[in-house]
Coordinates of C-alpha atoms in Angstrom, one line a residue:
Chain Y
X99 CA 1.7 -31.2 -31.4
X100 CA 0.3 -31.9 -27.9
X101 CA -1.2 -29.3 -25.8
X102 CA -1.9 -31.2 -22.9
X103 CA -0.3 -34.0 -21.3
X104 CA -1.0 -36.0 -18.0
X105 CA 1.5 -38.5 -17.2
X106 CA 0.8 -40.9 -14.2
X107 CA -0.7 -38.5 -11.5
X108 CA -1.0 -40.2 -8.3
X109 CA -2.6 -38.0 -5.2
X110 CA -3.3 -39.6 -1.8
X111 CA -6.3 -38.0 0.4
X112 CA -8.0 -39.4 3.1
X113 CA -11.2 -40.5 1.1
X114 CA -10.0 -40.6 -2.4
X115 CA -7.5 -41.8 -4.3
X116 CA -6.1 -40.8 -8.0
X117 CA -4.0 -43.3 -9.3
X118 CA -2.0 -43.4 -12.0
X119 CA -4.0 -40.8 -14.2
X120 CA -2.6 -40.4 -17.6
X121 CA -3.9 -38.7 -20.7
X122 CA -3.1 -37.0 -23.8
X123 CA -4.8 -33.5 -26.0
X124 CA -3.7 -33.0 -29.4
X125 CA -3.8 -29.1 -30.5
X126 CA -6.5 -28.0 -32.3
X127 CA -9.0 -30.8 -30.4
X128 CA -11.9 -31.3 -27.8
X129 CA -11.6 -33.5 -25.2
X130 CA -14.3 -34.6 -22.9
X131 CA -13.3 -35.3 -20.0
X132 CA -16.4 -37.4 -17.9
X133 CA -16.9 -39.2 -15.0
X134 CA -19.6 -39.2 -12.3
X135 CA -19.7 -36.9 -9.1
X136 CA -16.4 -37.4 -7.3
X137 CA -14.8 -39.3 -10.2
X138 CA -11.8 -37.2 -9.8
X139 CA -11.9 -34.7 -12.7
X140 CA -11.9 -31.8 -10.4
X141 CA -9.2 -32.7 -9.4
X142 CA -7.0 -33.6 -12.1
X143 CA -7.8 -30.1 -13.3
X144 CA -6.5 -28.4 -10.3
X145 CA -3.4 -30.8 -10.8
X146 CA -3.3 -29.4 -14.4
X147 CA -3.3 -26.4 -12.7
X148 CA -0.8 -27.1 -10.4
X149 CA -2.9 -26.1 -7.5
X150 CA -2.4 -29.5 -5.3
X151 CA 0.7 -31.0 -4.8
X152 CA 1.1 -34.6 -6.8
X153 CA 2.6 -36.9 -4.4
X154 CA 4.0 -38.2 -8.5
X155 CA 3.2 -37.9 -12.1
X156 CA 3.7 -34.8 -14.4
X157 CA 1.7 -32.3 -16.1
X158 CA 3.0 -30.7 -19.6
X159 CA 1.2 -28.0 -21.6
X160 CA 2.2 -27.1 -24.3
X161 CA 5.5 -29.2 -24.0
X162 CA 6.2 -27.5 -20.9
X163 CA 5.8 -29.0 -17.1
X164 CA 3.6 -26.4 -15.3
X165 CA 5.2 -27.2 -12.6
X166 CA 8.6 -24.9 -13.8
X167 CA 6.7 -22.8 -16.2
X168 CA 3.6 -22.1 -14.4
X169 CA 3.2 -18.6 -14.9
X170 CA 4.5 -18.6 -18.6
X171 CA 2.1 -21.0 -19.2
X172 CA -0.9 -19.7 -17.3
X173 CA -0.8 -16.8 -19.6
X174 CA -1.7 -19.6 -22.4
X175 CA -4.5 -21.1 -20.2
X176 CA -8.1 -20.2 -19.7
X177 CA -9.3 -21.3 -16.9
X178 CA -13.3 -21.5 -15.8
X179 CA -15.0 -23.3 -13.0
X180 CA -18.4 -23.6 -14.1
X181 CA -20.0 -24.1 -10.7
X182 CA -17.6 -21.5 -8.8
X183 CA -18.2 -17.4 -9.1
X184 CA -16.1 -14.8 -8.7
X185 CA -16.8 -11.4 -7.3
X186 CA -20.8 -11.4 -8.3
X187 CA -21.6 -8.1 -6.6
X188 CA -18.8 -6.5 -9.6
X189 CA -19.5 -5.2 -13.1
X190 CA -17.9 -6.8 -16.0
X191 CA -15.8 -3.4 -16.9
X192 CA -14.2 -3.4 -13.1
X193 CA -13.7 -7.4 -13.3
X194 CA -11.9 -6.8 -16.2
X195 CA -10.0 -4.0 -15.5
X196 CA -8.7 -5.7 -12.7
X197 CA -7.8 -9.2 -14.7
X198 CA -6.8 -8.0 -18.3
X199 CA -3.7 -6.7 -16.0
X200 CA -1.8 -9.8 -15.5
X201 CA -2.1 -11.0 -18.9
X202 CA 1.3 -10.0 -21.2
X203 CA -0.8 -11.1 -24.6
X204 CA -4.4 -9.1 -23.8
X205 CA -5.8 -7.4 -26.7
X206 CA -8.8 -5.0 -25.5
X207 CA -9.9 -5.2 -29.0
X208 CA -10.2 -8.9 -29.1
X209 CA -12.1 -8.7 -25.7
X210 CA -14.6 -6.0 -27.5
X211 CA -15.1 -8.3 -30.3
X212 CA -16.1 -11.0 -28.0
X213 CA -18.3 -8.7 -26.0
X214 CA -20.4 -7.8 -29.0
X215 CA -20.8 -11.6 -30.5
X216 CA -21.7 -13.1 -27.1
X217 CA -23.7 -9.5 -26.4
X218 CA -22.8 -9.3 -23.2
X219 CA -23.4 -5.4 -21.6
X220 CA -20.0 -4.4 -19.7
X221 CA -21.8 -2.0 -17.2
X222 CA -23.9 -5.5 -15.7
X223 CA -23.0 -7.4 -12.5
X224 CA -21.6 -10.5 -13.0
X225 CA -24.5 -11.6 -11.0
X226 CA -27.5 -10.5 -13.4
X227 CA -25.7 -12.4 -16.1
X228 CA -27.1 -16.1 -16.8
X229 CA -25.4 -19.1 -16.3
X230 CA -24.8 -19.2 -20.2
X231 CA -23.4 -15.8 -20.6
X232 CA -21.1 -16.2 -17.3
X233 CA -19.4 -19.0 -19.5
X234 CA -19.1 -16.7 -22.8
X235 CA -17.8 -14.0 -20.7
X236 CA -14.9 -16.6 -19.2
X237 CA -14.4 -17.3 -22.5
X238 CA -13.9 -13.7 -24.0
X239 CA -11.7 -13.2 -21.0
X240 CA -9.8 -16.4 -21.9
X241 CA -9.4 -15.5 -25.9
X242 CA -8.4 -12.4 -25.5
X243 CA -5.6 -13.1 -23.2
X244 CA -4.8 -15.6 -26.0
X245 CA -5.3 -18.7 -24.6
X246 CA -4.4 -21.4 -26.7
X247 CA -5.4 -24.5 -24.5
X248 CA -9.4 -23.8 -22.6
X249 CA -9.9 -26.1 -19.4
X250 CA -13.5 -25.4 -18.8
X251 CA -15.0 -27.5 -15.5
X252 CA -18.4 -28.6 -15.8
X253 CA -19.0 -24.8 -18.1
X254 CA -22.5 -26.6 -19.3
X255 CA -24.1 -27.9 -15.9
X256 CA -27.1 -25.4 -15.0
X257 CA -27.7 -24.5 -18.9
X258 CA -30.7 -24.6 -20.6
X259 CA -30.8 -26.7 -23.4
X260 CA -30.6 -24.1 -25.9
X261 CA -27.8 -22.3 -24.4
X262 CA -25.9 -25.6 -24.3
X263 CA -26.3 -25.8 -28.2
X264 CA -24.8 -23.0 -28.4
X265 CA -21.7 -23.4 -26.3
X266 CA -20.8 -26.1 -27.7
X267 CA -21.8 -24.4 -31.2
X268 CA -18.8 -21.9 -29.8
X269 CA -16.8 -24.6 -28.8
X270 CA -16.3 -26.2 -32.5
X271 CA -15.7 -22.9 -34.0
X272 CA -13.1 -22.3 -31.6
X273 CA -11.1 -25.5 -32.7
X274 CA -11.4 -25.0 -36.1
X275 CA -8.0 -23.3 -37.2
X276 CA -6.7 -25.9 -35.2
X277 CA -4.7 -23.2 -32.3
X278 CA -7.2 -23.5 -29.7
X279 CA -7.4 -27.0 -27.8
X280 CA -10.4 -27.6 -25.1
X281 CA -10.3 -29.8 -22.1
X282 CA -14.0 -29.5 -20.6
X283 CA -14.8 -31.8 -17.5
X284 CA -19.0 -32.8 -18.0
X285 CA -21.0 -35.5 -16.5
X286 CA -23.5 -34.4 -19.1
X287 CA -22.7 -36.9 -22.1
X288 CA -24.8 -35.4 -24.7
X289 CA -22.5 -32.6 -24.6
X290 CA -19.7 -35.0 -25.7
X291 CA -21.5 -36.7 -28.1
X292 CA -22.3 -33.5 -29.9
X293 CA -19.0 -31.6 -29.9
X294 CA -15.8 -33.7 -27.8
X295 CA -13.3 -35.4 -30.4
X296 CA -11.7 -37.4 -27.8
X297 CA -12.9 -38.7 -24.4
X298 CA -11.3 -39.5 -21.4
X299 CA -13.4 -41.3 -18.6
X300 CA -12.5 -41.6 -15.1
X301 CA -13.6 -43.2 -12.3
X302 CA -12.9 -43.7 -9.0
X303 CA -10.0 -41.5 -9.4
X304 CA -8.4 -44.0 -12.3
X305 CA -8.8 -43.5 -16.0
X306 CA -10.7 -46.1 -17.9
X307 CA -10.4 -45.6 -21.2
X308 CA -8.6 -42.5 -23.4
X309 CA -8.9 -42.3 -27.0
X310 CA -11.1 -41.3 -30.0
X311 CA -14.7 -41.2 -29.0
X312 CA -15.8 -43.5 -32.2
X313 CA -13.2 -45.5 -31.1
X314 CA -14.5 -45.1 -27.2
X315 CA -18.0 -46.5 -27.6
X316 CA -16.4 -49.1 -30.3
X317 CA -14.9 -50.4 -27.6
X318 CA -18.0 -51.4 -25.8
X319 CA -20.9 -53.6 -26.4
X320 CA -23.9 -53.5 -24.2
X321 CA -25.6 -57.2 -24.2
X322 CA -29.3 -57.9 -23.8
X323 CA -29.8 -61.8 -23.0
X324 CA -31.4 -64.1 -21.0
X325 CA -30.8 -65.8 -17.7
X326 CA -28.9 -68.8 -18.4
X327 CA -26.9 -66.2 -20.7
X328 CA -26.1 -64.1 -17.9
X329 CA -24.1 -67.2 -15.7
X330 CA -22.2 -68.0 -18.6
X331 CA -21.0 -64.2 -18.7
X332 CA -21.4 -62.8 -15.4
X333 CA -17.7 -62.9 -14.9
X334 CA -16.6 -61.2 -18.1
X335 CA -19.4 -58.1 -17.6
X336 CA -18.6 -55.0 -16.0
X337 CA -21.9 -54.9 -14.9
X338 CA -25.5 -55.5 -15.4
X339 CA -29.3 -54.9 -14.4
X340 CA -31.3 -58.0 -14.5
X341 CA -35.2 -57.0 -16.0
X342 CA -38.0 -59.1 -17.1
X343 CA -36.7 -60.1 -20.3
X344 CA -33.5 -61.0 -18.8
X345 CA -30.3 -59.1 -18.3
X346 CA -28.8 -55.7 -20.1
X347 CA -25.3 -55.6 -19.2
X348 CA -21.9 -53.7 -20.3
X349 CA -19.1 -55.7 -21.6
X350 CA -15.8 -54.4 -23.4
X351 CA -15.4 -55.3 -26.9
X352 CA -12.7 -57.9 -26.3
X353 CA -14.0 -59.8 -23.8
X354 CA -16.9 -60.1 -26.0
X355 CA -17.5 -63.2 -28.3
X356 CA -19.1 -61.3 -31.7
X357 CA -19.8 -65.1 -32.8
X358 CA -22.1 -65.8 -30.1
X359 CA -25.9 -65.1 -30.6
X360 CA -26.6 -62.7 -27.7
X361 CA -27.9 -59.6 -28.8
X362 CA -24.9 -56.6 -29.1
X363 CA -25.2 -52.6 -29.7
X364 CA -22.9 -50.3 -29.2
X365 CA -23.5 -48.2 -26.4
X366 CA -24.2 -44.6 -25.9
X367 CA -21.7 -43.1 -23.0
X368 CA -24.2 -42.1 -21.3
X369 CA -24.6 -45.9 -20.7
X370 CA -20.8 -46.5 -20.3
X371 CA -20.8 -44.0 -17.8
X372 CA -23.8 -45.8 -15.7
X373 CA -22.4 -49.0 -15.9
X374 CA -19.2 -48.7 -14.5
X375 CA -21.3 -46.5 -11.5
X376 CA -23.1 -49.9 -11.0
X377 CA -20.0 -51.6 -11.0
X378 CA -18.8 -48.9 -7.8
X379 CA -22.0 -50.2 -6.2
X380 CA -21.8 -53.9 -6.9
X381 CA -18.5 -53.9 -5.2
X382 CA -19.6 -51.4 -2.2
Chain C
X204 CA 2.4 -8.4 -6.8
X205 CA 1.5 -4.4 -7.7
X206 CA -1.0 -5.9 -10.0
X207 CA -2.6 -8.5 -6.7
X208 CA -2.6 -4.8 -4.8
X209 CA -4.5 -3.9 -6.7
X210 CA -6.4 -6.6 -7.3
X211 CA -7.6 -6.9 -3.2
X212 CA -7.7 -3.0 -3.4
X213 CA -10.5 -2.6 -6.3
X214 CA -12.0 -5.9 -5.8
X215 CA -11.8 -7.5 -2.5
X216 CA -11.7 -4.8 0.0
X217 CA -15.0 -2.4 0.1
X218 CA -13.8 1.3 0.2
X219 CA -15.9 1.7 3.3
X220 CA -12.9 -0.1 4.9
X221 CA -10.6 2.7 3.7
X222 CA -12.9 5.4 4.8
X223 CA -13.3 3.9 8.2
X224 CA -10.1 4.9 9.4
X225 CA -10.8 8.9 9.2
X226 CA -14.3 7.6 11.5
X227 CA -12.7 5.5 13.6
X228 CA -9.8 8.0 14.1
X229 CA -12.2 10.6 15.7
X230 CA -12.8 8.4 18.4
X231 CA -8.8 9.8 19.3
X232 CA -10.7 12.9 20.6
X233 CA -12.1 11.5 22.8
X234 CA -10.7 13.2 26.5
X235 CA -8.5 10.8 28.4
X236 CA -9.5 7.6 26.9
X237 CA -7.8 4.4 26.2
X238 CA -6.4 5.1 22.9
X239 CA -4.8 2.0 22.4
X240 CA -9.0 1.0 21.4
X241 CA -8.9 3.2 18.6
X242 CA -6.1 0.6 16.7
X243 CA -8.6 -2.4 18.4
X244 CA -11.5 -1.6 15.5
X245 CA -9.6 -2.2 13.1
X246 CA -8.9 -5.8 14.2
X247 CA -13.0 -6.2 15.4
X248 CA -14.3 -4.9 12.8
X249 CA -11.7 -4.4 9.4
X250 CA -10.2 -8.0 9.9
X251 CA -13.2 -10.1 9.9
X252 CA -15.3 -8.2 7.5
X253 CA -12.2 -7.8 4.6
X254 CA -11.5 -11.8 4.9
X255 CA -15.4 -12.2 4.8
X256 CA -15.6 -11.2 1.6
X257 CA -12.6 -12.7 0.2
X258 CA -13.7 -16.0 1.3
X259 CA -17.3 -14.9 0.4
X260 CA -16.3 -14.5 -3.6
X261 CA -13.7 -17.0 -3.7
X262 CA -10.9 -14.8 -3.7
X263 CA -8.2 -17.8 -3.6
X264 CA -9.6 -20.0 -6.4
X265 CA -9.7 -16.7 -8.6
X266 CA -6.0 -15.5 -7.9
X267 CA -5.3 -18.9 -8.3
X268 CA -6.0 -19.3 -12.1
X269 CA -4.0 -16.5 -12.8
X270 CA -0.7 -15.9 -13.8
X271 CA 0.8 -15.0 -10.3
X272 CA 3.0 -17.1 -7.9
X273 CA 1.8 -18.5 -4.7
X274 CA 5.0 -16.2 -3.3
X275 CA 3.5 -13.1 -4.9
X276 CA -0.2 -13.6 -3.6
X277 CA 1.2 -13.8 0.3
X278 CA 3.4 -10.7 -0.2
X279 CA 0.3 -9.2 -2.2
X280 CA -2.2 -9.7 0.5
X281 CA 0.2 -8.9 3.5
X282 CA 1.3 -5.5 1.8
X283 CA -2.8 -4.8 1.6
X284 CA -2.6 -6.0 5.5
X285 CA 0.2 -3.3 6.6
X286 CA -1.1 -0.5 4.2
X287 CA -4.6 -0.4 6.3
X288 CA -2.5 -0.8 9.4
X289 CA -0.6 2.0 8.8
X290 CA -3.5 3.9 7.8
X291 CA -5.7 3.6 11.0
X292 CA -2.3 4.2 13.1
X293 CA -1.5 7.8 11.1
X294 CA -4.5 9.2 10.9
X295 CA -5.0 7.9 14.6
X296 CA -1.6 9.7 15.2
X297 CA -3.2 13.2 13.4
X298 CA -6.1 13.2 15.3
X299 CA -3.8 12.9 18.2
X300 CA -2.2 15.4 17.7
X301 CA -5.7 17.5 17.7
X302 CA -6.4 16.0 21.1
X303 CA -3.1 17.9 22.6
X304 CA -4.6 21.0 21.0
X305 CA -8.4 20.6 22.1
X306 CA -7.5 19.8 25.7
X307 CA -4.2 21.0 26.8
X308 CA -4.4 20.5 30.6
X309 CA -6.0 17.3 30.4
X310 CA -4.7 14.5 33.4
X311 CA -4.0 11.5 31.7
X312 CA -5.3 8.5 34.0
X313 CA -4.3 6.3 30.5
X314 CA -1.9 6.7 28.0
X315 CA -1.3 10.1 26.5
X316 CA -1.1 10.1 22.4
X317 CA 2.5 10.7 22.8
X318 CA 4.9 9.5 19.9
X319 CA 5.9 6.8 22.9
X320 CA 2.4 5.5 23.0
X321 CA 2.5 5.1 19.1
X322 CA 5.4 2.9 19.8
X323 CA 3.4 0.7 21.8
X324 CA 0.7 0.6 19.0
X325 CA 3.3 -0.5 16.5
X326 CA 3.9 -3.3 18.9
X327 CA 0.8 -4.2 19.4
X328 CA -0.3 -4.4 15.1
X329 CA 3.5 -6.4 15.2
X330 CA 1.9 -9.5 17.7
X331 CA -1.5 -9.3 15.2
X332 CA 0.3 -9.8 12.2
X333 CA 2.5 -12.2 13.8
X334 CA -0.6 -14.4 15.3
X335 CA -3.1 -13.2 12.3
X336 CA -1.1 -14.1 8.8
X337 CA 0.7 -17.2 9.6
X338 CA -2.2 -19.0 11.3
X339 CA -4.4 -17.5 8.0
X340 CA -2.2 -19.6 5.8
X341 CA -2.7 -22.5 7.0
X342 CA -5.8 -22.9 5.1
X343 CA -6.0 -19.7 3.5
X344 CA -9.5 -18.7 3.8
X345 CA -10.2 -20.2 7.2
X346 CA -9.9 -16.7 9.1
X347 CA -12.0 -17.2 12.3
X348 CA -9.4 -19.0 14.7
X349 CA -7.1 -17.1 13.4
X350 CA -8.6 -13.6 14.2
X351 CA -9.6 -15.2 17.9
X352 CA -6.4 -16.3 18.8
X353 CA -4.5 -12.7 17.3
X354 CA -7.2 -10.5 18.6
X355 CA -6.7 -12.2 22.0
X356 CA -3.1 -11.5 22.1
X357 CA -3.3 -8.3 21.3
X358 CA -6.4 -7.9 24.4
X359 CA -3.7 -9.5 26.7
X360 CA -1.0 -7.3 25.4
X361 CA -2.7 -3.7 25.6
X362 CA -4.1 -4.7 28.7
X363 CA -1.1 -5.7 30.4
X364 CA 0.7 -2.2 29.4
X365 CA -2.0 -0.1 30.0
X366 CA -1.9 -2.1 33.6
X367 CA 1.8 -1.0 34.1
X368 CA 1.4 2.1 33.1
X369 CA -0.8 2.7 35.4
X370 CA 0.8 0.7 38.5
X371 CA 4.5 1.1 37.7
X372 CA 5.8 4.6 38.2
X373 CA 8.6 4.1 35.7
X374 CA 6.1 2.9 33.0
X375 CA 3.9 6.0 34.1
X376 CA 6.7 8.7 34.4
X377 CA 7.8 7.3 30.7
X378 CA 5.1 8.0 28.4
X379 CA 2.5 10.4 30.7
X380 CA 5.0 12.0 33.2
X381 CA 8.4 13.8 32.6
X382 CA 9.6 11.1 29.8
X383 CA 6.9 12.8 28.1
X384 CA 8.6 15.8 27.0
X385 CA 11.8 14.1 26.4
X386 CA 11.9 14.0 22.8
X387 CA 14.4 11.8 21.6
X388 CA 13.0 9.1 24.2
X389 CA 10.1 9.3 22.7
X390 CA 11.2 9.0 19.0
X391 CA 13.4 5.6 20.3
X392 CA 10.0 4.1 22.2
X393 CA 8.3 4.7 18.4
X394 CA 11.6 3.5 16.3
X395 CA 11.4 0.8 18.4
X396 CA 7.7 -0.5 17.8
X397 CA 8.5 0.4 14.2
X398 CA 11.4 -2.2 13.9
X399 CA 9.5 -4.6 16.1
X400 CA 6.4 -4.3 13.4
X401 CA 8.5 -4.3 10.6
X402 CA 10.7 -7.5 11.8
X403 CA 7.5 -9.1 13.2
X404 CA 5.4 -8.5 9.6
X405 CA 8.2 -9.9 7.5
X406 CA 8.4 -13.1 9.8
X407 CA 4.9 -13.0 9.5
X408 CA 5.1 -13.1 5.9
X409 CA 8.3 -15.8 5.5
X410 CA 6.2 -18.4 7.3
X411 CA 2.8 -17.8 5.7
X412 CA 4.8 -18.2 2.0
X413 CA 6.0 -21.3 3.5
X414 CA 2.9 -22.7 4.9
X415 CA 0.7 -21.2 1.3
X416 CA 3.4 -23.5 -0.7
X417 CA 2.8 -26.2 0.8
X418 CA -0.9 -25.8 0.4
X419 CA -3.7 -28.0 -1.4
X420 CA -5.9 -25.5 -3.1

């Protein structure tokens, strides 16, 4: 079953464009969802959650369009900006006195079980609590609601490494039985590599590539050559860096001759990610 | 929408801005002032302070996730709106009431607290909310321009009356002189303002819903 599906958004602004964004979560999976600063995958989340107008394209959840359903289907959704708080100066009791009220599905003793895993103290401000336990308290607030799709923005930016491991230590578990399905924007790419099933990569406001993320960095060679190499592929890379050895450059696997006797490793995404940046600026 | 009330009531709105009506209402014993003032604070210092903190703690992004609809979280926050309007105007009304008792020979140079006057208060909250919601919604969290521009009105408006009433004799003999003690002229000056309020509030309301619709969060 899918729990998330983007089908051709298209949203005009005056400085940025998102064009034709399509992509698919199957239940029970983690998607990354990366791109650089600007990329667009704030925004497609607030299309998600139908909080801009799409001048076309559809959002389901669920196999539902939020668009008609969007308050059945918030009460599936947990929702967290990382970067973005949310009454700081309140406890954790009043903040969840106040939410656990909209929600049809909330189980307090759910929420209590969370609380004591992720040993978070109901009587502290949201604003003594670390960025890592703002994230687990989101996601008690989300599971006990019974979320069954997470769409967590950036939840890992401003965590220590350790608290990262964790999270995404959480994040597995929570797939496991196969009901919960996570959408989580990063720019961070370790965090995909470690935990994300699938990837989707934007940039510039158009996806790139969606799939399996085996399959994703398959899909890619990065070449080191010299360069006399370089002019013959120039044309076919997406882009390069020219060192003293020569040139390192990003091509995709099928405009790639495997034959030929430039050197070819697959590349990390973190390096997928900072060539097609390059690319923006070669073309600025 | 109870649930939003509730929500701006326990969250966004700090109970000092539910006490300050009993303070501010005080101020209505004050011998032969301009009463219509006392309604003023809560638009000087209520207004700004209450949308402050809702922009301060990202009130729209947070109602936002949840399961409510856009329709819900306008009606939500005007309701919040009227319920601290009508609180500064009663108590304002009670302490009124007092005045009458603490200083019954008192020469009105301004408007008596008669139930007339409260009329022309209701009138005078109707041209805020008018001005103040609908211009609020056109971003939702911008509230400065909004407060100027409604605040101003409402300036031009008391002034104006308070001008007349104490220039033109009719407007003078209504609410301080002999129309004073006519009762039932009285309660039709305050039904009045209340319909004019109510009519302008829910106006207020329709094209803020509009305007929040059509809104990029």
């Amino acid at each position: 079953m899918i729990a998330l599906e983007v089908k051709d958004l298209n949203k005009k602004f005056k400085n940025f464009h998102l064009k034709d964004v399509s992509f698919q979560l199957e239940k029970g999976y983690i998607m990354g969802f990366i791109g650089a600063n600007g990329a667009g995958k704030t925004t497609t989340i607030k299309s998600i959650m139908n909080m801009i107008h799409l001048d076309s394209g559809e959002v389901h959840v669920l196999g539902k369009n939020i668009v008609e359903h969007e308050l059945d289907l918030k009460q599936e959704i947990g929702f967290a900006f990382g970067s973005i708080d949310f009454y700081t100066r309140s406890k954790i009791k009043t903040l969840t006195n106040v939410i656990k009220k909209f929600y049809k599905n909330w189980e307090d003793e759910t929420y209590y079980n969370y609380l004591r895993r992720f040993k978070l103290d109901e009587d502290k401000k949201i604003n003594d609590l670390s960025m890592g336990m703002k994230v687990k308290y989101n996601l008690s607030l989300a599971l006990s609601h019974g979320a069954k799709l997470l769409i967590l923005d950036e939840p890992t930016s401003g965590l220590d490494p350790a608290a990262k491991d964790e999270l995404l230590d959480i994040f597995q578990e929570l797939v496991v039985d196969g009901q919960i399905s996570i959408l989580f924007s990063t720019h961070s790419t370790s965090d995909l590599e470690k935990c994300a099933d699938f990837i989707t990569f934007i940039d510039n406001g158009k996806i790139i590539d969606s799939s399996e993320k085996e399959e994703f960095m398959d899909s890619y060679r990065l070449l080191n050559g010299n360069e006399s190499q370089l002019n013959q592929l120039k044309e076919r890379l997406i882009s390069y860096k020219m060192n003293s050895f020569g040139f390192t450059g990003l091509i995709r696997l099928c405009d790639f001759d495997t034959s030929s006797d430039i050197k070819a490793t697959i590349p990390s995404l973190e390096e997928i990610m900072i060539y097609f940046a390059k690319k923006e600026e070669m073309y600025v | 929408m109870y649930n939003l009330v509730i929500k701006d009531l326990k969250l966004g709105i700090n109970p000092w801005f539910l006490a300050l009506p009993f303070l501010i209402g005080t101020l209505m014993l004050i011998p032969n002032w301009i009463y219509f003032l006392v309604l003023q604070y809560f638009f000087w210092i209520s207004v700004p302070n209450i949308f402050a903190q809702f922009k301060a703690q990202n009130d729209l992004v947070f109602t936002m996730t949840m399961p409510v609809s856009r329709k819900d979280m306008v009606k939500a926050r005007v309701t919040v709106i009227v319920i601290l309007e009508l609180l500064h105007i009663v108590i304002a009304m009670i302490f009124g009431l007092f005045t009458f008792q603490l200083y019954p020979d008192m020469t009105y140079s301004f408007f008596a607290p008669h139930m007339g006057f409260w009329g022309l208060c209701f009138v005078m909250l109707a041209i805020f909310n008018i001005i103040f919601i609908p211009m609020f919604y056109k971003t939702a969290y911008k509230y400065g321009s909004a407060a100027t521009a409604s605040i101003t009105a409402t300036l031009l408006y008391f002034a104006s009356v308070q001008w007349l009433g104490i220039q033109n004799s009719f407007v003078f003999e209504t609410f301080n002189g002999n129309g004073a003690d006519n009762v039932s002229l009285q309660i039709t000056i305050l039904i009045v303002g209340i319909v004019i309020f109510t009519v302008f509030t829910i106006a207020a309301c329709s094209i803020a819903i509009k305007r929040f619709g059509r809104l990029d969060i």
